[in-house]
Coordinates of C-alpha atoms and ligand atoms in Angstrom, one line a residue:
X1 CA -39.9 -21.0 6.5
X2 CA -37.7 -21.4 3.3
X3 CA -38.2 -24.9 3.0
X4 CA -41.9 -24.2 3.1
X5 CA -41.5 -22.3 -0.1
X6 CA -39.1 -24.7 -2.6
X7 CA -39.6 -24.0 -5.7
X8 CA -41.3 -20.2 -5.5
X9 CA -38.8 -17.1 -5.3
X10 CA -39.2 -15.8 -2.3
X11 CA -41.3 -12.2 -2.1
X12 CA -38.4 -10.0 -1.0
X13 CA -36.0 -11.5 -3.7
X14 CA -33.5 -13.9 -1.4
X15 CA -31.7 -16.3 -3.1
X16 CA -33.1 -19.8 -3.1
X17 CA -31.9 -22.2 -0.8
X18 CA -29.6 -23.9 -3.0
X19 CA -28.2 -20.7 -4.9
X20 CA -27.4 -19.3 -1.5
X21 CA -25.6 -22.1 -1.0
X22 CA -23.8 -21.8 -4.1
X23 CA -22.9 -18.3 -3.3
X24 CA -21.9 -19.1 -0.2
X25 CA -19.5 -21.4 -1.5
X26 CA -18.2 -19.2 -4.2
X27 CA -17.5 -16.3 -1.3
X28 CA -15.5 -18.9 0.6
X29 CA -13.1 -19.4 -2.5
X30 CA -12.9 -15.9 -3.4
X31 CA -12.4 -15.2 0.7
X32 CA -9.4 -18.1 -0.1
X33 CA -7.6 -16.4 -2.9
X34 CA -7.8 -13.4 -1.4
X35 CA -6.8 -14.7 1.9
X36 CA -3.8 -16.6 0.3
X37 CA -2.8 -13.3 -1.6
X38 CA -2.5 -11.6 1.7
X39 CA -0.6 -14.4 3.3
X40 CA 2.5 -12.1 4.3
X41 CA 5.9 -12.7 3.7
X42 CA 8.6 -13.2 6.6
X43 CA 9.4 -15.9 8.8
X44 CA 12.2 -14.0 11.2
X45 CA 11.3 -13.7 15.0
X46 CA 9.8 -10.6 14.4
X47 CA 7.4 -11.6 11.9
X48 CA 6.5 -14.3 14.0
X49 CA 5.5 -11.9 16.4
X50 CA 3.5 -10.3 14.2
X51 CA 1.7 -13.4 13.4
X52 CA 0.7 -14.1 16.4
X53 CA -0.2 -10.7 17.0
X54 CA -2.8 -10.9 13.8
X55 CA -4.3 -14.0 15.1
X56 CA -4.9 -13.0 18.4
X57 CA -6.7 -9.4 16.9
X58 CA -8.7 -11.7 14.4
X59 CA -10.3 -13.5 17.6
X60 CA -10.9 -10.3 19.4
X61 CA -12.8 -7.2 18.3
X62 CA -10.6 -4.4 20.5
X63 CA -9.4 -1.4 18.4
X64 CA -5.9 -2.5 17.2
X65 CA -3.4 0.3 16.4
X66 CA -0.9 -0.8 13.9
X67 CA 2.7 1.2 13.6
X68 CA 5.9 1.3 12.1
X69 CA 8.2 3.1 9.3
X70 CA 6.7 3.7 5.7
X71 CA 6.2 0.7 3.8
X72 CA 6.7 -2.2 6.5
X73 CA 3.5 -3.5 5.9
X74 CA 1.0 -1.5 8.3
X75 CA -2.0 -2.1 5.6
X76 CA -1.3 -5.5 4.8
X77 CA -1.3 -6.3 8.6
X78 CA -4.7 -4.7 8.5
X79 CA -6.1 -6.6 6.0
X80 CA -4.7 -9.7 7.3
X81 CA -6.8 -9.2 11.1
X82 CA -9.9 -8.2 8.7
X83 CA -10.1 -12.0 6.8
X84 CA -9.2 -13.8 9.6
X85 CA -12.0 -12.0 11.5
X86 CA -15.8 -12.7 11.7
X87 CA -16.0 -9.9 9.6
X88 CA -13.9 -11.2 6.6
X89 CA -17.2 -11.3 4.0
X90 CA -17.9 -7.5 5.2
X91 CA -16.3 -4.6 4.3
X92 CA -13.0 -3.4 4.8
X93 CA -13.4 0.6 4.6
X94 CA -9.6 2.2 4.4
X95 CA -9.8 6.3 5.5
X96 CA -6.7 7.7 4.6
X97 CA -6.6 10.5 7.3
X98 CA -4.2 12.2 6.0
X99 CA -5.2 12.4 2.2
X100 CA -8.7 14.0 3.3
X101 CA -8.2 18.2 3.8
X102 CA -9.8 19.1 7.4
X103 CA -12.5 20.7 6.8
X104 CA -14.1 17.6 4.4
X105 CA -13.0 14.9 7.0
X106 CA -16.0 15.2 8.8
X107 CA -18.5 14.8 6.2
X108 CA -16.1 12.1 4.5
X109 CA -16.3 9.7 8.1
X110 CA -19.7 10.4 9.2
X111 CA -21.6 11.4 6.3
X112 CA -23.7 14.7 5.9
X113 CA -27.4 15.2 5.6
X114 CA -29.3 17.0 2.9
X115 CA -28.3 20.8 2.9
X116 CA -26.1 19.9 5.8
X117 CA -23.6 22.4 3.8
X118 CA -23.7 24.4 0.6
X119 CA -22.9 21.7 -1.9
X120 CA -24.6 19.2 0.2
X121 CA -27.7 18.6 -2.1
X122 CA -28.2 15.3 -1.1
X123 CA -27.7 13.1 2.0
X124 CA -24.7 10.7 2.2
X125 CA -23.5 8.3 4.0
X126 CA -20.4 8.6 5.8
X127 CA -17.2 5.8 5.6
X128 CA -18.0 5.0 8.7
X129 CA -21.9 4.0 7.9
X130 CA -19.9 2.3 4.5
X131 CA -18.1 0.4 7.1
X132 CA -20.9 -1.3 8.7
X133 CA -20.6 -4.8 10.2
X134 CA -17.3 -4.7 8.8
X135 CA -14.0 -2.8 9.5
X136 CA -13.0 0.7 9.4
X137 CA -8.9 1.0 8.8
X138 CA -8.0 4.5 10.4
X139 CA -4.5 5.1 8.2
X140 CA -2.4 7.7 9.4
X141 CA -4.6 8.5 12.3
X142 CA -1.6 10.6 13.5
X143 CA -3.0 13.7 10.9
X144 CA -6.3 13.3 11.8
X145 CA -7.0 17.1 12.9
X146 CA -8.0 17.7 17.0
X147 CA -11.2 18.6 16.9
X148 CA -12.2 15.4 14.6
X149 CA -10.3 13.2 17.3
X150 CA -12.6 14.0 20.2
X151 CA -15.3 13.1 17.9
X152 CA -13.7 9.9 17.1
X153 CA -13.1 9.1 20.7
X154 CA -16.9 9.5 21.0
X155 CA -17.9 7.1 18.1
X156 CA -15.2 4.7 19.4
X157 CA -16.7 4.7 23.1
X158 CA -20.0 4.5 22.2
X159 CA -20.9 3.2 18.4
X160 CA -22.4 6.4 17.8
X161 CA -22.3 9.2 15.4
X162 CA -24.2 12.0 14.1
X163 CA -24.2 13.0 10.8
X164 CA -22.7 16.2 9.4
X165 CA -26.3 18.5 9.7
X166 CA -28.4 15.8 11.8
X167 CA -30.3 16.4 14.9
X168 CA -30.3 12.2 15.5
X169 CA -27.6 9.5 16.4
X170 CA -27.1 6.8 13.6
X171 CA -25.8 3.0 15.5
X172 CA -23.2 1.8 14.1
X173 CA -21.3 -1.6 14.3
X174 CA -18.0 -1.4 13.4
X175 CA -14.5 -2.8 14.0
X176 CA -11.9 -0.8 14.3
X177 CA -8.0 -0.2 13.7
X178 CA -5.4 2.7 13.2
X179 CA -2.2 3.0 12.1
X180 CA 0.6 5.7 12.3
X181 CA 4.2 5.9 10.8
X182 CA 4.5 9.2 12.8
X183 CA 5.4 9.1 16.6
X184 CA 1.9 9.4 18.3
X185 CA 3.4 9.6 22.1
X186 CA 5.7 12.5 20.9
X187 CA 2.4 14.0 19.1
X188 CA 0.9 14.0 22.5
X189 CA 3.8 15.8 24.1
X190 CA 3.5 18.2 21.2
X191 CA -0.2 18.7 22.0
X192 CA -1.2 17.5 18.1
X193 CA -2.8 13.9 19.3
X194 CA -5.6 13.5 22.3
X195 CA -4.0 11.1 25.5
X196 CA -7.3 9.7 25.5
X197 CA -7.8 8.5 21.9
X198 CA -4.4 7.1 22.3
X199 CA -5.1 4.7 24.8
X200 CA -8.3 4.0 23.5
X201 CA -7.0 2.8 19.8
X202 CA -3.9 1.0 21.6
X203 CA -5.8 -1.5 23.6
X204 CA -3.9 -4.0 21.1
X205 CA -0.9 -2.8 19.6
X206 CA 0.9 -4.3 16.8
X207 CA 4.7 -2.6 16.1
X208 CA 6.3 -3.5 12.8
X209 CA 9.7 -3.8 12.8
X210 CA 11.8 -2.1 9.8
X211 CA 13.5 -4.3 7.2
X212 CA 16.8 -3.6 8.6
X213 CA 16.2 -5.4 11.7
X214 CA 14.6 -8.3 9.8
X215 CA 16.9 -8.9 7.0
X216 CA 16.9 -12.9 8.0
X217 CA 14.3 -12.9 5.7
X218 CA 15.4 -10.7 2.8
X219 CA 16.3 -13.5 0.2
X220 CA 12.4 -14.7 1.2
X221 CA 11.1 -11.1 0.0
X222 CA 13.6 -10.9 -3.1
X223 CA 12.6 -14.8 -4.3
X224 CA 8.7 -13.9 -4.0
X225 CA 9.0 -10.3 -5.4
X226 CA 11.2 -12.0 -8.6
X227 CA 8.6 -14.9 -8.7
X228 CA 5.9 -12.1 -9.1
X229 CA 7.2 -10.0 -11.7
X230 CA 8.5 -13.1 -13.3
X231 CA 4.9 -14.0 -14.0
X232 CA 4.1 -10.6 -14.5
X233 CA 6.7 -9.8 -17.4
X234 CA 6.9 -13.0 -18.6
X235 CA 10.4 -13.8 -17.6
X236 CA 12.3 -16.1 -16.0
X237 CA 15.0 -13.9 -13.9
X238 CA 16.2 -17.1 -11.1
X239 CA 19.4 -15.5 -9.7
X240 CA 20.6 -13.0 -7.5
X241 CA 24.6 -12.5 -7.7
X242 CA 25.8 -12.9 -4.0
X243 CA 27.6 -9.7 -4.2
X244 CA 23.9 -8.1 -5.2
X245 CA 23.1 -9.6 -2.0
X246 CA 26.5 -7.9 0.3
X247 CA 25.0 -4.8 -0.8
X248 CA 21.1 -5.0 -0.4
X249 CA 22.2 -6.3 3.1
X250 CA 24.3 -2.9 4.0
X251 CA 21.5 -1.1 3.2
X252 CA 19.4 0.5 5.5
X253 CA 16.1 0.3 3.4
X254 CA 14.3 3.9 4.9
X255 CA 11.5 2.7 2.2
X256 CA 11.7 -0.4 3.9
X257 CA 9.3 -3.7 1.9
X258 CA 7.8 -0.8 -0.4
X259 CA 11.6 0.2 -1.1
X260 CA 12.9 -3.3 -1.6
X261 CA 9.6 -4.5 -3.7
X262 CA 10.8 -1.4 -6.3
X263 CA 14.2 -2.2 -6.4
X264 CA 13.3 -5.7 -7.5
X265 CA 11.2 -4.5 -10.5
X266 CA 13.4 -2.0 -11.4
X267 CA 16.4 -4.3 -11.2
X268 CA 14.5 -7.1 -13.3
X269 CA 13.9 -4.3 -16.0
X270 CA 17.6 -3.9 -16.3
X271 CA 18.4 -7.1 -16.6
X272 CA 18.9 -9.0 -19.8
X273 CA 19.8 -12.1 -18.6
X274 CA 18.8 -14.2 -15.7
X275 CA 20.9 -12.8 -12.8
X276 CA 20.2 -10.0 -10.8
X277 CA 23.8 -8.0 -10.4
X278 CA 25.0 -5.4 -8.4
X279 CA 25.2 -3.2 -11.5
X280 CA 20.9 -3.5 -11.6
X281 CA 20.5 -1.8 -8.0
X282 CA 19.9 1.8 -7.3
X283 CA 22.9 4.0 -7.4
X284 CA 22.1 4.8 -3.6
X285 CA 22.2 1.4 -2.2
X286 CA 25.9 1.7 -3.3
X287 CA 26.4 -0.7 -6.0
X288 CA 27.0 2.0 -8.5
X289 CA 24.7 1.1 -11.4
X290 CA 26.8 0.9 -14.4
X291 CA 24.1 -1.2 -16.7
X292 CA 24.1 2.4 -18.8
X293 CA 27.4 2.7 -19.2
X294 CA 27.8 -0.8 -20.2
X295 CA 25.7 0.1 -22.9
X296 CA 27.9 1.8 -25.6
X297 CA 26.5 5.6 -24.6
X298 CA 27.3 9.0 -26.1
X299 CA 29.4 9.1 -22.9
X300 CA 30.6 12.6 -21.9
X301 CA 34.2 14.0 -22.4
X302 CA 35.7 13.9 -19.1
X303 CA 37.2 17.6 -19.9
X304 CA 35.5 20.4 -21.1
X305 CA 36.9 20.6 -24.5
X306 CA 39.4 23.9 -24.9
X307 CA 36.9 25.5 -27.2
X308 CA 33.8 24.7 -24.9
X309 CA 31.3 23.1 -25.8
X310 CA 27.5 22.9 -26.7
X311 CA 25.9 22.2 -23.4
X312 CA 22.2 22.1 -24.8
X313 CA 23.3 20.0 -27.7
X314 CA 25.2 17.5 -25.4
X315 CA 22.0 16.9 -22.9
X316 CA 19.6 17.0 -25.3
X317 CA 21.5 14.1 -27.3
X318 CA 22.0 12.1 -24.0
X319 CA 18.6 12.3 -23.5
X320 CA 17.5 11.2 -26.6
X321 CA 20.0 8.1 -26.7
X322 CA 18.4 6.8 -23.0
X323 CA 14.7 7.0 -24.0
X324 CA 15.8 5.3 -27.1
X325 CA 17.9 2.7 -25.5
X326 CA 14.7 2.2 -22.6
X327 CA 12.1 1.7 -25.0
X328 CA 14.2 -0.8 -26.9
X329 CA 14.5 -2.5 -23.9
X330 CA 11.0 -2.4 -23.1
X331 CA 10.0 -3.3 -26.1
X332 CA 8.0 0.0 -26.5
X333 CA 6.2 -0.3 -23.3
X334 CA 6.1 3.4 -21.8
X335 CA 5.1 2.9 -18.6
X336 CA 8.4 0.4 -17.8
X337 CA 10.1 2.6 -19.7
X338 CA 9.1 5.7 -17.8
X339 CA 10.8 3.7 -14.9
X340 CA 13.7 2.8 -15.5
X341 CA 14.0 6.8 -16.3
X342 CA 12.5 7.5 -13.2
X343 CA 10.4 10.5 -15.2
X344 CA 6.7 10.3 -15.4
X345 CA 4.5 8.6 -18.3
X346 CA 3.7 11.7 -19.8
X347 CA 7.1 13.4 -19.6
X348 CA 8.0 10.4 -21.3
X349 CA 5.6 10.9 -23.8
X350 CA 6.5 14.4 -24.5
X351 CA 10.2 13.7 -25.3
X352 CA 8.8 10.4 -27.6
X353 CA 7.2 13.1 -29.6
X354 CA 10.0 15.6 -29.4
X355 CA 12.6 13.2 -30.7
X356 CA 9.7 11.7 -33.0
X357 CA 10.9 8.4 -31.6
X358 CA 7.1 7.2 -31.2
Ligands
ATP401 N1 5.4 -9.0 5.0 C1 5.2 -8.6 3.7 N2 5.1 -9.5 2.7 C2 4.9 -9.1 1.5 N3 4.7 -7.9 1.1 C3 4.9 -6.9 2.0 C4 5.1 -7.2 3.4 N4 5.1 -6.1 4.0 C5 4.9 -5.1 3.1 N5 4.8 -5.6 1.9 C6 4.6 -4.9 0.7 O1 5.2 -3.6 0.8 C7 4.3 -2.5 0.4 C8 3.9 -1.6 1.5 O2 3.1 -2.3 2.4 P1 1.9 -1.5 3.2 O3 1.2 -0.6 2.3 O4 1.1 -2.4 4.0 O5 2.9 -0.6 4.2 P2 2.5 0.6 5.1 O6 3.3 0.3 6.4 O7 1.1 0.7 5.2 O8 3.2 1.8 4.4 P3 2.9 3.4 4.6 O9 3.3 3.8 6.0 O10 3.8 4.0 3.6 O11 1.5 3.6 4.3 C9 3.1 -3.2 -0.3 O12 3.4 -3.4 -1.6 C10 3.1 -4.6 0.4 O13 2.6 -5.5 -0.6
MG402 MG1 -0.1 2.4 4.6

């Protein structure tokens, strides 16, 4: 039929032949770059686990429930089933389950027709309709309140669901997945997660182990998180002392990659030269960080002075010195600045104008 009409745009607006093979070839290198970003880091037994574990989900279209500390990587493993899926060129639809308040969740997942609620002045489509053909990424399924699980367990089961106000069933095709930092069996026990939506999200589970039992591939992560913010500051940080090393590895990294992927920026914004020392990590990883001090600093008397002393005056002058001393080293950049403060931008801001450092 389309060859029948070379040369003449088709009626209904479809690319021409050519063009759509153009496009097609331009969403097969986007699909690569964004494939290759999401290549995960991590070549420790575990991970490889977890590789195979990804490739086997991309081939299959079971409901995959993903789960493991904060910051291990649940998303990314995700993200990584949904490109190497038949579904890569659709959407990936994320619902953060527990970032939606209760009583908007339904509405939110299955849409809501026209004067469904007050408020409701038009009809909307739900994440779940947004997810079509594509993937739906169930995050933190473990909030997701009761009575919205046994309607999930429906829509799972059947590829069904009603909007918020409708009298009809929309068909949906969607693939789904789930993932929970929280304990789900223990929820059930607790009577805050269905038995039945549990087994029916696990038919493939994926378990990501935390850094601490995977630290065979820590100088992987610390080499690709300094190659990052190497390119992304425009520096050339190469080292890590081996004593940085001793300590990262004592560590137990609660915050797990998320934790570790901070500490390198952070560190890398103390840093001056080209190493990364001991003295750039996180007072609580127990390499006391003494870059400050280094600095020549207001520093505090170790003894209250006999006649006392002027407690405002003091803080307010340590203060001052460390904003100036971080936006010298930032070279006026706030938001690195605010960082290596640990305040926020604006509470930054406020003391710039206070001092009237700006
Ligand atoms: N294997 C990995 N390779 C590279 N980066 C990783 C890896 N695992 C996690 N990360 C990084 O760590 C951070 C957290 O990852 P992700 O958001 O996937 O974790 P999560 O398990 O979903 O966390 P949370 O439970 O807090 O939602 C991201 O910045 C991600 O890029
Ligand atoms: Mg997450």
């Amino acid at each position: 039929m389309a060859h029948a009409q070379v040369g003449i745009r088709p009626a209904d607006g479809l690319p021409l032949p050519w063009e759509a093979a153009r496009l097609r070839r331009q969403r097969d290198r986007l699909l690569k770059e964004v494939r290759d970003r999401y290549k995960m880091i991590g070549s420790s037994e575990p991970m490889q686990q977890v590789y195979d574990q990804i490739d086997k989900a991309a081939r299959a279209t079971s409901t995959v429930l993903i789960t493991g500390e904060s910051g291990t990587g649940k998303e990314m493993v995700a993200r990584a089933i949904h490109l190497n899926s038949s579904r890569a060129g659709e959407a990936f639809v994320t619902v953060n389950c527990a970032a939606i308040p209760p009583d908007l969740i339904e509405s939110e997942l299955f849409g809501h027709e026209e004067g469904a609620f007050t408020g409701a002045r038009k009809r909307k489509k739900g994440l779940l309709e947004v997810a079509d053909e594509g993937t739906a990424f169930l995050d933190e399924i473990g909030e997701m309140p009761l009575k919205m699980q046994a309607k999930m367990l429906r829509v799972l089961e059947t590829q069904k669901l009603r909007r918020v106000g409708g009298t009809r069933d929309v068909e949906i095709d969607v693939r789904f997945m789930a993932a929970s930092n929280r304990d789900l069996k223990r929820a059930i026990d607790e009577g805050l997660f269905r038995e039945d939506l549990y087994y029916r999200l696990s038919v493939m589970p994926i378990h990501l182990p935390p850094l601490r039992e995977r630290m065979e591939d820590l100088e992987l992560f610390v080499a690709a998180f300094l190659d990052e913010f190497n390119q992304a500051m425009g520096r050339s940080v190469g080292r890590v002392n081996p004593e940085t090393y001793r300590v990262m590895r004592q560590y137990d990294w609660p915050g797990n990659i998320r934790e570790l992927r901070n500490v390198i920026e952070r560190a890398m914004l103390l840093c001056e030269g080209d190493e990364i020392q001991p003295a750039h990590l996180p007072a609580e990883l127990g390499g006391a960080d003494l870059s400050y001090a280094a600095a020549e600093t207001p520093g505090p008397e170790e003894e209250l002075p006999s006649d006392g002393l002027d407690l405002k005056g003091v803080v307010t002058e340590l203060e001052r010195h460390y904003i100036e001393k971080a936006m010298e080293r930032t070279s006026g950049n706030q938001t690195e600045a605010a960082k290596l403060l640990s305040i926020s931008r604006d509470q930054l801001r406020y003391r710039l104008e206070k001092y009237d450092l700006d």
